[in-house]
Amino acid sequence: MLCFPNAKINLGLNIIEKRPDGFHNIETVFHPIPLCDALEIAESDSSEQYEFTSSGIPIDIALSENIVIKAFNLIASNFKIPSIAIHLHKNIPFGAGLGGGSADAAYMIKMLNDFYKLGMNFQQMEKYAVQIGSDCPVFIKNQPVFAEGKGEVFSSTQLNLSGYHIVLIKPDIHISTPEAYSGVNPKKPQKSLKELINLPLVEWKENIFNDFEDSIFPNHPELKTLKEELYELGAIYAAMSGSGSSMFGIFKEEPTIKESWKKHFTWSGKL
């Protein structure tokens, strides 16, 4: 069985408050985009519970820390899963704020459910996915959602960006979670993103923000420059996704990619 786990972008991200458990309450809108990895599973004759291989972008972590394997082990600890061969072709960059690893884990749960006819519904799969990571559950239904709490409490949204074009640029910049939160001042916005996301797209620039930009742009001014260049190219809305370091722009018409962006990971597609 073969599937194509896709990335997401964050349309706005408000950091509301710090929680007693050390995490933060946020609000954001997750929106899937058609930048994909490829994940395949097949029956295996191996004496091991699983075999894992990968291609594409190198995965430079221990197998025990691989989020796909964590998802497999979680399901295998609750259901009888025969020996399996897993192959992941990695195309979504790491440390990009695109949820690529979370998507891979969520799709592993969905594939195991389908392949072995485990009978889980969406809600059950989401409960497993949230044990892997806060943004894993969004990839189970894989639809635009308003998210709050740690990013795992979803509400439906009528947002429809079908037909718009997106350009994504991910420079070779790594932003750790402590760095991302170091300059953030949590605050409740005057208007919730749940309301603001319903504004016309042309009004987003002045109303919808990613709070991490205030923390991260001073340390990485090239990200601010990329955002400005996206607007100069004609983006209706541009922002950083999650805690970065991907920058994206939403366009009405397909733009021409700037030559200077080609030194970075750059991708464009249609929403």
Coordinates of C-alpha atoms in Angstrom, one line a residue:
M1 CA 0.0 0.0 0.0
L2 CA 1.3 3.4 -1.0
C3 CA 0.3 6.8 0.2
F4 CA 1.5 10.4 0.0
P5 CA 1.7 12.3 3.3
N6 CA 1.3 16.0 2.7
A7 CA 2.6 19.0 4.4
K8 CA 0.6 21.8 6.1
I9 CA 1.0 25.6 6.6
N10 CA -0.2 27.7 9.5
L11 CA -2.4 30.6 8.5
G12 CA -1.8 32.8 11.5
L13 CA -0.5 31.7 14.9
N14 CA -1.4 33.4 18.1
I15 CA 0.4 32.4 21.3
I16 CA -2.2 32.9 24.0
E17 CA -0.7 31.8 27.3
K18 CA 1.8 29.5 28.9
R19 CA 0.3 26.5 30.5
P20 CA 1.1 24.9 33.9
D21 CA 2.6 21.9 32.1
G22 CA 5.2 24.2 30.4
F23 CA 3.5 24.1 26.9
H24 CA 1.6 27.0 25.4
N25 CA -2.0 27.5 24.4
I26 CA -2.2 28.7 20.8
E27 CA -4.7 29.3 18.1
T28 CA -3.9 28.8 14.4
V29 CA -5.5 27.5 11.2
F30 CA -3.9 24.4 9.7
H31 CA -4.2 24.2 6.0
P32 CA -3.0 21.1 4.0
I33 CA -0.8 21.8 0.9
P34 CA 0.1 19.3 -1.9
L35 CA 3.9 19.0 -1.0
C36 CA 4.2 15.3 -0.2
D37 CA 6.4 12.5 1.0
A38 CA 5.8 8.9 -0.1
L39 CA 5.1 6.2 2.4
E40 CA 4.8 2.5 1.5
I41 CA 4.1 -0.6 3.5
A42 CA 4.1 -4.3 2.4
E43 CA 4.0 -7.7 4.1
S44 CA 7.4 -9.1 5.0
D45 CA 8.8 -12.5 5.7
S46 CA 11.3 -11.1 8.1
S47 CA 11.6 -12.4 11.6
E48 CA 11.7 -8.8 12.8
Q49 CA 8.5 -6.9 13.6
Y50 CA 9.4 -4.3 10.9
E51 CA 12.0 -3.4 8.4
F52 CA 12.5 0.3 7.6
T53 CA 14.2 1.9 4.6
S54 CA 14.2 5.5 3.3
S55 CA 15.3 7.6 0.4
G56 CA 15.2 11.3 -0.6
I57 CA 16.2 13.8 2.1
P58 CA 18.5 11.9 4.6
I59 CA 16.9 11.0 7.9
D60 CA 19.7 11.5 10.4
I61 CA 18.1 10.2 13.6
A62 CA 18.1 6.9 15.5
L63 CA 15.4 4.5 14.3
S64 CA 13.9 4.5 17.8
E65 CA 13.3 8.3 17.4
N66 CA 11.8 8.0 14.0
I67 CA 8.2 9.3 14.2
V68 CA 7.0 6.8 11.6
I69 CA 8.3 3.9 13.8
K70 CA 6.8 5.5 16.9
A71 CA 3.4 5.5 15.2
F72 CA 3.9 1.9 14.1
N73 CA 5.0 0.7 17.6
L74 CA 2.0 2.5 19.1
I75 CA -0.5 0.7 16.9
A76 CA 1.3 -2.6 17.1
S77 CA 1.1 -2.4 20.9
N78 CA -2.7 -2.3 20.7
F79 CA -3.4 -4.5 17.6
K80 CA -1.8 -7.6 16.2
I81 CA 0.3 -6.5 13.2
P82 CA 2.3 -9.1 11.2
S83 CA 5.9 -8.4 10.1
I84 CA 6.0 -5.4 7.8
A85 CA 8.3 -3.6 5.4
I86 CA 8.2 0.2 5.6
H87 CA 9.7 2.6 3.0
L88 CA 9.6 6.4 3.4
H89 CA 10.7 8.7 0.6
K90 CA 11.3 12.0 2.3
N91 CA 10.6 15.1 0.2
I92 CA 9.2 17.6 2.9
P93 CA 12.1 19.3 4.5
F94 CA 12.8 19.0 8.2
G95 CA 12.7 21.9 10.7
A96 CA 10.4 23.8 8.3
G97 CA 7.2 24.3 10.3
L98 CA 5.4 22.1 7.7
G99 CA 4.5 19.1 9.8
G100 CA 6.2 16.6 7.5
G101 CA 7.1 14.2 10.2
S102 CA 3.7 14.5 11.9
A103 CA 2.0 13.8 8.5
D104 CA 4.2 10.7 8.0
A105 CA 3.1 9.4 11.4
A106 CA -0.5 10.1 10.9
Y107 CA -0.5 8.4 7.5
M108 CA 1.2 5.4 9.0
I109 CA -1.7 5.1 11.4
K110 CA -4.2 5.5 8.6
M111 CA -2.5 3.0 6.4
L112 CA -2.2 0.3 9.1
N113 CA -5.9 0.8 9.8
D114 CA -6.8 0.3 6.1
F115 CA -4.2 -2.4 5.3
Y116 CA -5.1 -4.6 8.3
K117 CA -8.8 -3.6 8.5
L118 CA -8.4 -2.5 12.2
G119 CA -11.8 -0.8 12.1
M120 CA -10.7 2.5 13.7
N121 CA -12.8 5.6 13.0
F122 CA -11.4 9.1 12.6
Q123 CA -11.8 9.9 16.3
Q124 CA -10.0 6.7 17.4
M125 CA -7.1 7.4 15.0
E126 CA -6.9 11.0 16.2
K127 CA -6.5 9.8 19.8
Y128 CA -3.6 7.6 18.8
A129 CA -2.1 10.4 16.6
V130 CA -2.1 13.0 19.5
Q131 CA 0.1 10.6 21.5
I132 CA 2.8 11.1 18.8
G133 CA 2.6 14.9 18.6
S134 CA 0.2 17.8 19.0
D135 CA -0.2 18.5 15.3
C136 CA -0.4 14.8 14.2
P137 CA -4.2 14.5 14.5
V138 CA -4.8 17.3 11.9
F139 CA -3.5 14.9 9.2
I140 CA -6.1 12.2 10.0
K141 CA -9.0 14.0 8.3
N142 CA -6.5 16.3 6.5
Q143 CA -8.8 19.3 6.1
P144 CA -8.4 23.0 7.0
V145 CA -9.2 23.4 10.7
F146 CA -9.1 26.1 13.4
A147 CA -6.9 24.7 16.2
E148 CA -6.5 25.7 19.8
G149 CA -5.1 24.3 23.0
K150 CA -1.7 23.0 22.2
G151 CA -2.8 22.8 18.6
E152 CA -4.8 19.6 19.0
V153 CA -8.3 20.9 19.7
F154 CA -10.0 21.4 16.3
S155 CA -13.0 23.3 15.0
S156 CA -14.3 23.2 11.5
T157 CA -13.8 26.2 9.2
Q158 CA -15.5 27.2 5.9
L159 CA -12.2 28.4 4.6
N160 CA -11.7 27.6 0.9
L161 CA -8.5 28.5 -0.9
S162 CA -9.1 26.3 -3.9
G163 CA -7.5 27.7 -7.1
Y164 CA -5.0 30.0 -5.4
H165 CA -1.2 29.4 -5.9
I166 CA 1.3 29.0 -3.2
V167 CA 5.1 29.5 -3.2
L168 CA 7.1 28.0 -0.3
I169 CA 10.7 28.9 0.5
K170 CA 12.7 27.0 3.1
P171 CA 16.3 28.4 3.6
D172 CA 19.0 26.4 5.4
I173 CA 18.1 27.8 8.8
H174 CA 17.3 25.7 11.8
I175 CA 15.2 27.2 14.6
S176 CA 14.9 25.3 17.8
T177 CA 11.7 25.3 19.9
P178 CA 13.5 27.2 22.8
E179 CA 14.8 29.8 20.3
A180 CA 11.3 30.2 18.8
Y181 CA 9.7 30.8 22.2
S182 CA 12.5 32.9 23.7
G183 CA 11.2 36.3 22.6
V184 CA 7.5 35.5 22.6
N185 CA 5.1 37.4 24.9
P186 CA 1.9 35.4 25.1
K187 CA -1.2 37.5 24.9
K188 CA -4.8 37.0 24.0
P189 CA -5.7 38.8 20.8
Q190 CA -8.5 41.3 20.6
K191 CA -10.2 39.2 17.9
S192 CA -9.8 35.5 17.7
L193 CA -8.2 34.0 14.6
K194 CA -11.4 31.9 14.3
E195 CA -13.2 35.1 13.4
L196 CA -10.4 36.8 11.4
I197 CA -9.9 33.8 9.0
N198 CA -13.3 34.6 7.5
L199 CA -12.1 38.0 6.3
P200 CA -11.5 38.4 2.6
L201 CA -8.0 37.2 1.7
V202 CA -6.9 40.7 0.7
E203 CA -7.5 41.8 4.3
W204 CA -5.3 39.1 5.9
K205 CA -2.0 41.0 5.5
E206 CA -3.2 43.7 8.0
N207 CA -5.1 41.4 10.4
I208 CA -3.6 37.8 10.6
F209 CA -0.1 37.3 12.0
N210 CA 2.3 34.7 13.2
D211 CA 3.5 35.6 16.7
F212 CA 6.8 33.7 16.2
E213 CA 7.9 36.2 13.5
D214 CA 8.4 38.8 16.3
S215 CA 10.7 36.4 18.1
I216 CA 12.5 34.9 15.1
F217 CA 12.9 37.7 12.5
P218 CA 15.4 39.8 14.6
N219 CA 17.7 36.7 14.8
H220 CA 17.2 35.7 11.2
P221 CA 16.6 38.9 9.1
E222 CA 16.8 36.9 5.9
L223 CA 13.4 35.4 6.7
K224 CA 11.9 38.9 7.0
T225 CA 13.5 39.7 3.6
L226 CA 11.9 36.6 2.0
K227 CA 8.5 37.7 3.3
E228 CA 9.0 41.2 1.8
E229 CA 10.1 39.7 -1.5
L230 CA 7.0 37.5 -1.6
Y231 CA 4.8 40.6 -1.2
E232 CA 6.9 42.4 -3.9
L233 CA 6.2 39.5 -6.2
G234 CA 2.5 40.0 -5.8
A235 CA 1.5 37.7 -2.9
I236 CA -1.9 38.5 -1.4
Y237 CA -0.7 37.1 1.9
A238 CA 2.7 35.9 3.1
A239 CA 3.9 34.6 6.4
M240 CA 6.1 32.1 8.2
S241 CA 4.7 28.7 8.8
G242 CA 4.7 27.5 12.4
S243 CA 8.0 28.3 14.1
G244 CA 9.7 28.3 10.8
S245 CA 11.9 28.4 8.9
S246 CA 9.6 28.1 5.9
M247 CA 8.1 31.2 4.4
F248 CA 5.1 31.1 2.1
G249 CA 3.1 33.4 -0.1
I250 CA -0.4 32.9 -1.5
F251 CA -1.0 34.3 -5.0
K252 CA -4.0 34.7 -7.3
E253 CA -1.9 33.8 -10.4
E254 CA 1.1 31.5 -10.6
P255 CA 4.2 33.7 -10.1
T256 CA 7.7 33.4 -11.6
I257 CA 10.1 32.1 -9.0
K258 CA 12.9 34.6 -8.2
E259 CA 16.4 33.3 -9.2
S260 CA 17.8 34.2 -5.8
W261 CA 15.3 31.8 -4.2
K262 CA 16.7 28.8 -6.1
K263 CA 19.6 28.4 -3.6
H264 CA 17.0 27.4 -1.0
F265 CA 14.4 24.6 -1.0
T266 CA 11.7 26.2 -3.1
W267 CA 8.4 24.7 -4.1
S268 CA 5.2 26.0 -5.7
G269 CA 1.8 24.4 -6.3
K270 CA -1.9 25.0 -6.4
L271 CA -4.1 24.9 -3.4

